[in-house]
Amino acid sequence: MSTQMLGEVPPGCRRRLLDHYGPSAEPWLRNAPHLLAEAAERWKLSLQSYHDAGHASAIALATAFDGTPLILKAWYEPLRYRHEIAALRVWAGGPTANVIETADDLSVAALELVGGQPGGAARLARERQMVAAAIQGLHSLGQRRPTPDLPTLTHFRQEVVTPRIRQRAQGLDLGPMGTLVEDACQGLSGLWEDPARTTVLHADLYRENVIFDRGGHPRLIDPHPMVGDAAFDWAFWAVYYDLERGLADRLATASRISRIPIPEITPWCRALAVDGFLYYTEINDPAKPKIAKVLSSLMASSAGGER
């Protein structure tokens, strides 16, 4: 079978990976079309076109010999490839994209094309409740199946998040938000994990990473997986799924579905919100006013005793 190689990766893909990884990603970006072509040849797939999405990979649409449409994904980081595939295998058959083929030597995988098109099918009603049920489903699978070799939330909290929050809080001009950020930083020492809730976390529950299949069921894609307390995922979803609306409703739904009390989720919400606010401040992101409002709301609930 002869496979036609796609051209250069799309400009959006190139920009996002260079922004994320820096100039060291340039040689890989030049090689990415060859990686995708080699994987397609190996698995007897026909490459169709690029899908310009994601911040850590190059993505193409492909068709199997029997006509089945697939996603072909090439990761810049081999470690991130291994982590994502390990998590997807734990969640196999659950509300995510199933793994069809893998090439460890290329850091490329063929994945199910959810909803028959890039971005999935149309979203239906009761989105909040259905997504919460999908998150709970992933967590249940992560607890029932053998734990894969993934980073831990404990390491991420102690060695990555807390140090960068403190460094940015000290180095940035925060203006009137300075006192609020200082108060949020004081709460970082109170973060704790319940070992009984340990599972495989998705840890990247932005709305763009939740797509729907043709039956209207949500699938959680593009994880940045870790092993740790399920409260982290619920907090991430509550804060970042929609920065403009629905935080209180998502928190209430998260607590109801997971049976984790809201006061045990909100400290993670505050940590994630202050981390995001400082990052958006550093890069002057247009979303800064939105995350500032979220952080202010969360800190106000803390001051009010989280009733």
PDB file of C-alpha atoms in Angstrom:
ATOM      1  CA  MET A   1       0.000   0.000   0.000  1.00  0.00           C
ATOM      2  CA  SER A   2       1.336   3.392  -0.981  1.00  0.00           C
ATOM      3  CA  THR A   3       0.699   6.199   1.527  1.00  0.00           C
ATOM      4  CA  GLN A   4       0.792   9.792   0.471  1.00  0.00           C
ATOM      5  CA  MET A   5       2.671  11.911   2.996  1.00  0.00           C
ATOM      6  CA  LEU A   6       0.948  15.054   4.169  1.00  0.00           C
ATOM      7  CA  GLY A   7       2.766  18.349   3.836  1.00  0.00           C
ATOM      8  CA  GLU A   8       4.088  20.523   6.631  1.00  0.00           C
ATOM      9  CA  VAL A   9       2.116  20.586   9.859  1.00  0.00           C
ATOM     10  CA  PRO A  10      -0.501  23.381   9.980  1.00  0.00           C
ATOM     11  CA  PRO A  11       0.647  26.827  11.128  1.00  0.00           C
ATOM     12  CA  GLY A  12      -1.537  26.615  14.229  1.00  0.00           C
ATOM     13  CA  CYS A  13       0.063  23.338  15.276  1.00  0.00           C
ATOM     14  CA  ARG A  14       3.525  24.749  14.705  1.00  0.00           C
ATOM     15  CA  ARG A  15       2.781  27.890  16.723  1.00  0.00           C
ATOM     16  CA  ARG A  16       1.250  26.041  19.661  1.00  0.00           C
ATOM     17  CA  LEU A  17       4.093  23.532  19.979  1.00  0.00           C
ATOM     18  CA  LEU A  18       6.759  26.213  19.664  1.00  0.00           C
ATOM     19  CA  ASP A  19       4.952  28.296  22.292  1.00  0.00           C
ATOM     20  CA  HIS A  20       4.734  25.262  24.566  1.00  0.00           C
ATOM     21  CA  TYR A  21       8.129  23.639  24.048  1.00  0.00           C
ATOM     22  CA  GLY A  22      10.271  26.399  22.585  1.00  0.00           C
ATOM     23  CA  PRO A  23      12.610  26.350  19.559  1.00  0.00           C
ATOM     24  CA  SER A  24      13.803  22.819  20.392  1.00  0.00           C
ATOM     25  CA  ALA A  25      10.538  21.537  18.881  1.00  0.00           C
ATOM     26  CA  GLU A  26      11.414  22.833  15.406  1.00  0.00           C
ATOM     27  CA  PRO A  27      13.303  19.702  14.166  1.00  0.00           C
ATOM     28  CA  TRP A  28      10.478  17.487  15.402  1.00  0.00           C
ATOM     29  CA  LEU A  29       7.887  19.625  13.624  1.00  0.00           C
ATOM     30  CA  ARG A  30       9.802  19.157  10.379  1.00  0.00           C
ATOM     31  CA  ASN A  31       9.894  15.406  10.973  1.00  0.00           C
ATOM     32  CA  ALA A  32       6.285  14.988  12.110  1.00  0.00           C
ATOM     33  CA  PRO A  33       4.881  14.375   8.586  1.00  0.00           C
ATOM     34  CA  HIS A  34       7.370  11.520   8.163  1.00  0.00           C
ATOM     35  CA  LEU A  35       6.380   9.987  11.519  1.00  0.00           C
ATOM     36  CA  LEU A  36       2.699  10.074  10.582  1.00  0.00           C
ATOM     37  CA  ALA A  37       3.418   8.639   7.132  1.00  0.00           C
ATOM     38  CA  GLU A  38       5.514   5.796   8.566  1.00  0.00           C
ATOM     39  CA  ALA A  39       2.807   4.882  11.071  1.00  0.00           C
ATOM     40  CA  ALA A  40       0.130   4.989   8.369  1.00  0.00           C
ATOM     41  CA  GLU A  41       2.225   2.721   6.146  1.00  0.00           C
ATOM     42  CA  ARG A  42       2.790   0.294   9.016  1.00  0.00           C
ATOM     43  CA  TRP A  43      -0.912   0.026   9.837  1.00  0.00           C
ATOM     44  CA  LYS A  44      -2.168   0.178   6.240  1.00  0.00           C
ATOM     45  CA  LEU A  45      -3.960   3.469   6.721  1.00  0.00           C
ATOM     46  CA  SER A  46      -4.676   6.201   4.207  1.00  0.00           C
ATOM     47  CA  LEU A  47      -3.838   9.687   5.418  1.00  0.00           C
ATOM     48  CA  GLN A  48      -6.494  12.300   4.627  1.00  0.00           C
ATOM     49  CA  SER A  49      -5.596  15.669   6.161  1.00  0.00           C
ATOM     50  CA  TYR A  50      -4.361  17.362   9.292  1.00  0.00           C
ATOM     51  CA  HIS A  51      -6.632  18.235  12.198  1.00  0.00           C
ATOM     52  CA  ASP A  52      -5.231  21.460  13.642  1.00  0.00           C
ATOM     53  CA  ALA A  53      -5.730  21.007  17.381  1.00  0.00           C
ATOM     54  CA  GLY A  54      -3.826  20.282  20.578  1.00  0.00           C
ATOM     55  CA  HIS A  55      -0.714  21.707  22.209  1.00  0.00           C
ATOM     56  CA  ALA A  56       1.559  18.659  22.473  1.00  0.00           C
ATOM     57  CA  SER A  57       1.080  16.718  19.248  1.00  0.00           C
ATOM     58  CA  ALA A  58       0.425  16.722  15.520  1.00  0.00           C
ATOM     59  CA  ILE A  59      -2.900  15.185  14.546  1.00  0.00           C
ATOM     60  CA  ALA A  60      -4.104  13.805  11.226  1.00  0.00           C
ATOM     61  CA  LEU A  61      -7.247  12.141   9.950  1.00  0.00           C
ATOM     62  CA  ALA A  62      -6.785   8.695   8.438  1.00  0.00           C
ATOM     63  CA  THR A  63      -8.895   5.883   7.022  1.00  0.00           C
ATOM     64  CA  ALA A  64      -8.402   2.173   7.674  1.00  0.00           C
ATOM     65  CA  PHE A  65      -8.495  -0.427   4.909  1.00  0.00           C
ATOM     66  CA  ASP A  66     -12.143  -1.225   5.782  1.00  0.00           C
ATOM     67  CA  GLY A  67     -13.110   2.451   5.578  1.00  0.00           C
ATOM     68  CA  THR A  68     -13.131   3.147   9.320  1.00  0.00           C
ATOM     69  CA  PRO A  69     -12.108   6.768  10.041  1.00  0.00           C
ATOM     70  CA  LEU A  70      -9.387   7.208  12.668  1.00  0.00           C
ATOM     71  CA  ILE A  71      -7.280   9.865  14.328  1.00  0.00           C
ATOM     72  CA  LEU A  72      -3.505   9.545  13.938  1.00  0.00           C
ATOM     73  CA  LYS A  73      -1.646  11.370  16.710  1.00  0.00           C
ATOM     74  CA  ALA A  74       2.109  12.013  16.941  1.00  0.00           C
ATOM     75  CA  TRP A  75       3.451  13.293  20.278  1.00  0.00           C
ATOM     76  CA  TYR A  76       6.483  15.548  20.606  1.00  0.00           C
ATOM     77  CA  GLU A  77       7.354  14.106  24.022  1.00  0.00           C
ATOM     78  CA  PRO A  78       7.791  10.297  24.127  1.00  0.00           C
ATOM     79  CA  LEU A  79       7.081  10.364  27.875  1.00  0.00           C
ATOM     80  CA  ARG A  80       3.805  12.186  27.374  1.00  0.00           C
ATOM     81  CA  TYR A  81       2.909   9.652  24.670  1.00  0.00           C
ATOM     82  CA  ARG A  82       3.583   6.771  27.073  1.00  0.00           C
ATOM     83  CA  HIS A  83       1.585   8.379  29.875  1.00  0.00           C
ATOM     84  CA  GLU A  84      -1.431   9.155  27.699  1.00  0.00           C
ATOM     85  CA  ILE A  85      -1.522   5.697  26.136  1.00  0.00           C
ATOM     86  CA  ALA A  86      -1.146   4.063  29.570  1.00  0.00           C
ATOM     87  CA  ALA A  87      -4.148   6.015  30.875  1.00  0.00           C
ATOM     88  CA  LEU A  88      -6.266   5.335  27.789  1.00  0.00           C
ATOM     89  CA  ARG A  89      -5.597   1.613  28.174  1.00  0.00           C
ATOM     90  CA  VAL A  90      -6.729   1.730  31.804  1.00  0.00           C
ATOM     91  CA  TRP A  91      -9.914   3.445  30.626  1.00  0.00           C
ATOM     92  CA  ALA A  92     -10.452   1.126  27.621  1.00  0.00           C
ATOM     93  CA  GLY A  93     -14.150   0.681  26.922  1.00  0.00           C
ATOM     94  CA  GLY A  94     -14.992   3.703  29.048  1.00  0.00           C
ATOM     95  CA  PRO A  95     -15.955   7.277  28.158  1.00  0.00           C
ATOM     96  CA  THR A  96     -12.834   8.199  26.235  1.00  0.00           C
ATOM     97  CA  ALA A  97     -11.234   7.511  22.814  1.00  0.00           C
ATOM     98  CA  ASN A  98     -10.171   3.892  22.373  1.00  0.00           C
ATOM     99  CA  VAL A  99      -6.611   3.061  21.305  1.00  0.00           C
ATOM    100  CA  ILE A 100      -6.480   1.154  18.007  1.00  0.00           C
ATOM    101  CA  GLU A 101      -2.728   0.934  17.261  1.00  0.00           C
ATOM    102  CA  THR A 102       0.479   2.174  18.879  1.00  0.00           C
ATOM    103  CA  ALA A 103       4.070   2.644  17.726  1.00  0.00           C
ATOM    104  CA  ASP A 104       6.310   3.213  20.734  1.00  0.00           C
ATOM    105  CA  ASP A 105       9.360   3.835  18.549  1.00  0.00           C
ATOM    106  CA  LEU A 106       7.563   6.712  16.785  1.00  0.00           C
ATOM    107  CA  SER A 107       5.435   7.997  19.691  1.00  0.00           C
ATOM    108  CA  VAL A 108       2.452   7.742  17.361  1.00  0.00           C
ATOM    109  CA  ALA A 109      -0.938   6.129  17.958  1.00  0.00           C
ATOM    110  CA  ALA A 110      -4.104   5.506  15.972  1.00  0.00           C
ATOM    111  CA  LEU A 111      -7.179   6.383  18.013  1.00  0.00           C
ATOM    112  CA  GLU A 112     -10.919   6.072  17.582  1.00  0.00           C
ATOM    113  CA  LEU A 113     -12.460   9.057  15.797  1.00  0.00           C
ATOM    114  CA  VAL A 114     -15.216   9.956  18.237  1.00  0.00           C
ATOM    115  CA  GLY A 115     -18.480  11.102  16.686  1.00  0.00           C
ATOM    116  CA  GLY A 116     -17.278  10.370  13.164  1.00  0.00           C
ATOM    117  CA  GLN A 117     -15.635  13.782  12.746  1.00  0.00           C
ATOM    118  CA  PRO A 118     -12.937  15.913  14.374  1.00  0.00           C
ATOM    119  CA  GLY A 119     -14.324  17.557  17.478  1.00  0.00           C
ATOM    120  CA  GLY A 120     -17.019  14.906  17.844  1.00  0.00           C
ATOM    121  CA  ALA A 121     -20.759  15.140  17.314  1.00  0.00           C
ATOM    122  CA  ALA A 122     -23.114  17.860  18.524  1.00  0.00           C
ATOM    123  CA  ARG A 123     -23.511  18.432  22.246  1.00  0.00           C
ATOM    124  CA  LEU A 124     -26.895  17.571  23.692  1.00  0.00           C
ATOM    125  CA  ALA A 125     -28.906  18.763  26.690  1.00  0.00           C
ATOM    126  CA  ARG A 126     -27.918  17.962  30.289  1.00  0.00           C
ATOM    127  CA  GLU A 127     -24.265  18.451  29.387  1.00  0.00           C
ATOM    128  CA  ARG A 128     -23.131  19.179  32.937  1.00  0.00           C
ATOM    129  CA  GLN A 129     -24.695  16.048  34.416  1.00  0.00           C
ATOM    130  CA  MET A 130     -23.513  13.810  31.581  1.00  0.00           C
ATOM    131  CA  VAL A 131     -19.920  15.053  31.729  1.00  0.00           C
ATOM    132  CA  ALA A 132     -19.889  14.554  35.505  1.00  0.00           C
ATOM    133  CA  ALA A 133     -21.066  10.972  35.017  1.00  0.00           C
ATOM    134  CA  ALA A 134     -18.268  10.417  32.478  1.00  0.00           C
ATOM    135  CA  ILE A 135     -15.640  11.752  34.913  1.00  0.00           C
ATOM    136  CA  GLN A 136     -16.963   9.427  37.601  1.00  0.00           C
ATOM    137  CA  GLY A 137     -16.819   6.562  35.102  1.00  0.00           C
ATOM    138  CA  LEU A 138     -13.139   7.198  34.360  1.00  0.00           C
ATOM    139  CA  HIS A 139     -12.369   7.397  38.063  1.00  0.00           C
ATOM    140  CA  SER A 140     -14.160   4.097  38.711  1.00  0.00           C
ATOM    141  CA  LEU A 141     -12.147   2.352  35.998  1.00  0.00           C
ATOM    142  CA  GLY A 142      -8.955   3.877  37.375  1.00  0.00           C
ATOM    143  CA  GLN A 143      -9.675   2.396  40.784  1.00  0.00           C
ATOM    144  CA  ARG A 144     -10.691  -1.074  39.574  1.00  0.00           C
ATOM    145  CA  ARG A 145      -7.828  -1.719  37.173  1.00  0.00           C
ATOM    146  CA  PRO A 146      -4.085  -2.027  37.852  1.00  0.00           C
ATOM    147  CA  THR A 147      -2.419   1.335  38.444  1.00  0.00           C
ATOM    148  CA  PRO A 148      -0.175   2.336  35.513  1.00  0.00           C
ATOM    149  CA  ASP A 149       3.237   3.934  35.846  1.00  0.00           C
ATOM    150  CA  LEU A 150       2.226   7.594  35.869  1.00  0.00           C
ATOM    151  CA  PRO A 151       3.311  10.746  37.712  1.00  0.00           C
ATOM    152  CA  THR A 152       1.648  11.271  41.079  1.00  0.00           C
ATOM    153  CA  LEU A 153      -0.500  14.182  42.130  1.00  0.00           C
ATOM    154  CA  THR A 154       1.602  14.432  45.281  1.00  0.00           C
ATOM    155  CA  HIS A 155       4.761  15.055  43.254  1.00  0.00           C
ATOM    156  CA  PHE A 156       2.945  17.474  40.951  1.00  0.00           C
ATOM    157  CA  ARG A 157       1.603  19.435  43.921  1.00  0.00           C
ATOM    158  CA  GLN A 158       4.821  19.534  45.924  1.00  0.00           C
ATOM    159  CA  GLU A 159       7.439  19.853  43.182  1.00  0.00           C
ATOM    160  CA  VAL A 160       5.630  21.689  40.358  1.00  0.00           C
ATOM    161  CA  VAL A 161       2.492  23.623  41.287  1.00  0.00           C
ATOM    162  CA  THR A 162       3.317  25.018  44.721  1.00  0.00           C
ATOM    163  CA  PRO A 163       6.843  26.213  43.786  1.00  0.00           C
ATOM    164  CA  ARG A 164       5.695  27.914  40.580  1.00  0.00           C
ATOM    165  CA  ILE A 165       2.778  29.607  42.337  1.00  0.00           C
ATOM    166  CA  ARG A 166       5.077  31.013  45.005  1.00  0.00           C
ATOM    167  CA  GLN A 167       7.702  32.060  42.449  1.00  0.00           C
ATOM    168  CA  ARG A 168       5.209  33.888  40.248  1.00  0.00           C
ATOM    169  CA  ALA A 169       3.422  35.448  43.225  1.00  0.00           C
ATOM    170  CA  GLN A 170       6.710  36.975  44.347  1.00  0.00           C
ATOM    171  CA  GLY A 171       7.921  38.052  40.926  1.00  0.00           C
ATOM    172  CA  LEU A 172       4.823  39.515  39.239  1.00  0.00           C
ATOM    173  CA  ASP A 173       3.186  42.904  39.689  1.00  0.00           C
ATOM    174  CA  LEU A 174      -0.285  41.807  40.822  1.00  0.00           C
ATOM    175  CA  GLY A 175      -1.745  45.209  41.655  1.00  0.00           C
ATOM    176  CA  PRO A 176      -5.028  45.050  43.589  1.00  0.00           C
ATOM    177  CA  MET A 177      -5.095  41.235  43.306  1.00  0.00           C
ATOM    178  CA  GLY A 178      -1.928  40.922  45.383  1.00  0.00           C
ATOM    179  CA  THR A 179      -3.657  40.482  48.739  1.00  0.00           C
ATOM    180  CA  LEU A 180      -6.070  37.906  47.331  1.00  0.00           C
ATOM    181  CA  VAL A 181      -3.204  35.922  45.809  1.00  0.00           C
ATOM    182  CA  GLU A 182      -1.321  36.070  49.101  1.00  0.00           C
ATOM    183  CA  ASP A 183      -4.357  34.676  50.918  1.00  0.00           C
ATOM    184  CA  ALA A 184      -4.696  31.911  48.317  1.00  0.00           C
ATOM    185  CA  CYS A 185      -1.029  30.996  48.699  1.00  0.00           C
ATOM    186  CA  GLN A 186      -1.489  30.578  52.437  1.00  0.00           C
ATOM    187  CA  GLY A 187      -4.037  27.872  51.730  1.00  0.00           C
ATOM    188  CA  LEU A 188      -1.617  25.744  49.700  1.00  0.00           C
ATOM    189  CA  SER A 189      -0.199  24.132  52.832  1.00  0.00           C
ATOM    190  CA  GLY A 190      -3.675  22.834  53.671  1.00  0.00           C
ATOM    191  CA  LEU A 191      -4.038  20.717  50.538  1.00  0.00           C
ATOM    192  CA  TRP A 192      -4.322  17.043  51.346  1.00  0.00           C
ATOM    193  CA  GLU A 193      -5.174  13.812  49.557  1.00  0.00           C
ATOM    194  CA  ASP A 194      -7.476  11.016  50.676  1.00  0.00           C
ATOM    195  CA  PRO A 195      -5.831   7.672  49.755  1.00  0.00           C
ATOM    196  CA  ALA A 196      -9.273   6.083  49.493  1.00  0.00           C
ATOM    197  CA  ARG A 197     -10.009   8.324  46.496  1.00  0.00           C
ATOM    198  CA  THR A 198      -6.800   7.546  44.610  1.00  0.00           C
ATOM    199  CA  THR A 199      -7.434   6.866  40.921  1.00  0.00           C
ATOM    200  CA  VAL A 200      -6.095   7.671  37.447  1.00  0.00           C
ATOM    201  CA  LEU A 201      -6.789  11.360  36.906  1.00  0.00           C
ATOM    202  CA  HIS A 202      -7.504  12.987  33.560  1.00  0.00           C
ATOM    203  CA  ALA A 203      -6.042  16.258  34.918  1.00  0.00           C
ATOM    204  CA  ASP A 204      -6.841  18.368  31.819  1.00  0.00           C
ATOM    205  CA  LEU A 205     -10.606  18.749  31.882  1.00  0.00           C
ATOM    206  CA  TYR A 206     -11.032  21.828  29.729  1.00  0.00           C
ATOM    207  CA  ARG A 207     -14.228  21.929  27.676  1.00  0.00           C
ATOM    208  CA  GLU A 208     -12.218  21.427  24.486  1.00  0.00           C
ATOM    209  CA  ASN A 209     -11.147  18.013  25.819  1.00  0.00           C
ATOM    210  CA  VAL A 210     -14.726  16.807  26.211  1.00  0.00           C
ATOM    211  CA  ILE A 211     -16.348  15.742  22.954  1.00  0.00           C
ATOM    212  CA  PHE A 212     -19.501  13.764  22.204  1.00  0.00           C
ATOM    213  CA  ASP A 213     -20.122  10.581  20.245  1.00  0.00           C
ATOM    214  CA  ARG A 214     -23.045  10.013  17.888  1.00  0.00           C
ATOM    215  CA  GLY A 215     -25.165   8.714  20.738  1.00  0.00           C
ATOM    216  CA  GLY A 216     -24.730  11.980  22.621  1.00  0.00           C
ATOM    217  CA  HIS A 217     -22.384  10.519  25.221  1.00  0.00           C
ATOM    218  CA  PRO A 218     -19.347  12.540  26.364  1.00  0.00           C
ATOM    219  CA  ARG A 219     -15.831  11.242  25.780  1.00  0.00           C
ATOM    220  CA  LEU A 220     -12.911  12.694  27.720  1.00  0.00           C
ATOM    221  CA  ILE A 221      -9.900  13.005  25.430  1.00  0.00           C
ATOM    222  CA  ASP A 222      -6.320  14.357  25.532  1.00  0.00           C
ATOM    223  CA  PRO A 223      -5.570  13.624  29.199  1.00  0.00           C
ATOM    224  CA  HIS A 224      -2.444  14.771  31.012  1.00  0.00           C
ATOM    225  CA  PRO A 225      -2.782  11.864  33.417  1.00  0.00           C
ATOM    226  CA  MET A 226      -1.612  11.446  36.980  1.00  0.00           C
ATOM    227  CA  VAL A 227      -2.437   9.159  39.880  1.00  0.00           C
ATOM    228  CA  GLY A 228      -4.008  10.830  42.891  1.00  0.00           C
ATOM    229  CA  ASP A 229      -7.091  12.053  44.716  1.00  0.00           C
ATOM    230  CA  ALA A 230     -10.199  12.284  42.518  1.00  0.00           C
ATOM    231  CA  ALA A 231     -10.951  15.662  44.116  1.00  0.00           C
ATOM    232  CA  PHE A 232      -8.299  17.221  41.866  1.00  0.00           C
ATOM    233  CA  ASP A 233     -10.161  16.310  38.667  1.00  0.00           C
ATOM    234  CA  TRP A 234     -13.464  17.556  40.062  1.00  0.00           C
ATOM    235  CA  ALA A 235     -11.824  20.848  41.024  1.00  0.00           C
ATOM    236  CA  PHE A 236     -10.217  21.217  37.591  1.00  0.00           C
ATOM    237  CA  TRP A 237     -13.545  20.590  35.877  1.00  0.00           C
ATOM    238  CA  ALA A 238     -15.371  23.005  38.180  1.00  0.00           C
ATOM    239  CA  VAL A 239     -12.881  25.822  37.575  1.00  0.00           C
ATOM    240  CA  TYR A 240     -11.789  25.456  33.958  1.00  0.00           C
ATOM    241  CA  TYR A 241     -14.636  23.830  32.028  1.00  0.00           C
ATOM    242  CA  ASP A 242     -16.206  27.262  31.624  1.00  0.00           C
ATOM    243  CA  LEU A 243     -14.488  30.287  33.177  1.00  0.00           C
ATOM    244  CA  GLU A 244     -17.500  32.546  32.635  1.00  0.00           C
ATOM    245  CA  ARG A 245     -20.361  30.611  34.198  1.00  0.00           C
ATOM    246  CA  GLY A 246     -21.501  27.561  36.118  1.00  0.00           C
ATOM    247  CA  LEU A 247     -18.797  27.208  38.776  1.00  0.00           C
ATOM    248  CA  ALA A 248     -21.243  26.764  41.685  1.00  0.00           C
ATOM    249  CA  ASP A 249     -23.418  24.355  39.697  1.00  0.00           C
ATOM    250  CA  ARG A 250     -20.424  22.248  38.656  1.00  0.00           C
ATOM    251  CA  LEU A 251     -19.159  22.146  42.239  1.00  0.00           C
ATOM    252  CA  ALA A 252     -22.566  20.985  43.472  1.00  0.00           C
ATOM    253  CA  THR A 253     -22.799  18.366  40.723  1.00  0.00           C
ATOM    254  CA  ALA A 254     -19.243  17.183  41.362  1.00  0.00           C
ATOM    255  CA  SER A 255     -19.976  16.684  45.045  1.00  0.00           C
ATOM    256  CA  ARG A 256     -23.263  14.902  44.383  1.00  0.00           C
ATOM    257  CA  ILE A 257     -21.845  12.497  41.789  1.00  0.00           C
ATOM    258  CA  SER A 258     -18.516  11.816  43.507  1.00  0.00           C
ATOM    259  CA  ARG A 259     -19.802  11.993  47.094  1.00  0.00           C
ATOM    260  CA  ILE A 260     -16.810  14.164  47.958  1.00  0.00           C
ATOM    261  CA  PRO A 261     -17.885  17.053  50.211  1.00  0.00           C
ATOM    262  CA  ILE A 262     -17.622  20.485  48.616  1.00  0.00           C
ATOM    263  CA  PRO A 263     -15.229  21.709  51.370  1.00  0.00           C
ATOM    264  CA  GLU A 264     -12.803  18.977  50.283  1.00  0.00           C
ATOM    265  CA  ILE A 265     -12.947  19.997  46.609  1.00  0.00           C
ATOM    266  CA  THR A 266     -12.737  23.772  46.983  1.00  0.00           C
ATOM    267  CA  PRO A 267      -9.160  23.954  48.348  1.00  0.00           C
ATOM    268  CA  TRP A 268      -8.042  22.328  45.098  1.00  0.00           C
ATOM    269  CA  CYS A 269     -10.243  24.797  43.195  1.00  0.00           C
ATOM    270  CA  ARG A 270      -8.495  27.718  44.863  1.00  0.00           C
ATOM    271  CA  ALA A 271      -5.042  26.265  44.187  1.00  0.00           C
ATOM    272  CA  LEU A 272      -5.876  25.685  40.521  1.00  0.00           C
ATOM    273  CA  ALA A 273      -7.440  29.125  40.175  1.00  0.00           C
ATOM    274  CA  VAL A 274      -4.494  31.013  41.675  1.00  0.00           C
ATOM    275  CA  ASP A 275      -2.093  28.955  39.553  1.00  0.00           C
ATOM    276  CA  GLY A 276      -4.080  29.866  36.447  1.00  0.00           C
ATOM    277  CA  PHE A 277      -4.407  33.522  37.394  1.00  0.00           C
ATOM    278  CA  LEU A 278      -0.648  33.875  37.877  1.00  0.00           C
ATOM    279  CA  TYR A 279       0.081  32.102  34.601  1.00  0.00           C
ATOM    280  CA  TYR A 280      -2.394  34.235  32.664  1.00  0.00           C
ATOM    281  CA  THR A 281      -0.905  37.327  34.290  1.00  0.00           C
ATOM    282  CA  GLU A 282       2.598  36.291  33.274  1.00  0.00           C
ATOM    283  CA  ILE A 283       1.694  35.766  29.629  1.00  0.00           C
ATOM    284  CA  ASN A 284      -0.913  38.569  29.517  1.00  0.00           C
ATOM    285  CA  ASP A 285      -3.611  36.145  28.431  1.00  0.00           C
ATOM    286  CA  PRO A 286      -7.034  37.629  27.491  1.00  0.00           C
ATOM    287  CA  ALA A 287      -8.645  35.159  29.913  1.00  0.00           C
ATOM    288  CA  LYS A 288      -6.990  36.864  32.897  1.00  0.00           C
ATOM    289  CA  PRO A 289     -10.102  38.878  33.953  1.00  0.00           C
ATOM    290  CA  LYS A 290     -12.209  35.702  33.841  1.00  0.00           C
ATOM    291  CA  ILE A 291      -9.899  33.632  36.049  1.00  0.00           C
ATOM    292  CA  ALA A 292      -9.494  36.641  38.363  1.00  0.00           C
ATOM    293  CA  LYS A 293     -13.266  36.677  38.871  1.00  0.00           C
ATOM    294  CA  VAL A 294     -13.270  32.914  39.527  1.00  0.00           C
ATOM    295  CA  LEU A 295     -10.451  33.254  42.069  1.00  0.00           C
ATOM    296  CA  SER A 296     -12.219  36.140  43.793  1.00  0.00           C
ATOM    297  CA  SER A 297     -15.416  34.100  44.037  1.00  0.00           C
ATOM    298  CA  LEU A 298     -13.601  31.100  45.492  1.00  0.00           C
ATOM    299  CA  MET A 299     -11.724  33.184  48.028  1.00  0.00           C
ATOM    300  CA  ALA A 300     -14.967  34.899  49.060  1.00  0.00           C
ATOM    301  CA  SER A 301     -16.551  31.495  49.695  1.00  0.00           C
ATOM    302  CA  SER A 302     -13.527  30.583  51.810  1.00  0.00           C
ATOM    303  CA  ALA A 303     -13.859  33.755  53.864  1.00  0.00           C
ATOM    304  CA  GLY A 304     -17.540  32.957  54.347  1.00  0.00           C
ATOM    305  CA  GLY A 305     -16.825  29.530  55.745  1.00  0.00           C
ATOM    306  CA  GLU A 306     -17.801  27.621  52.582  1.00  0.00           C
ATOM    307  CA  ARG A 307     -21.388  27.306  53.710  1.00  0.00           C
TER     308      ARG A 307
END
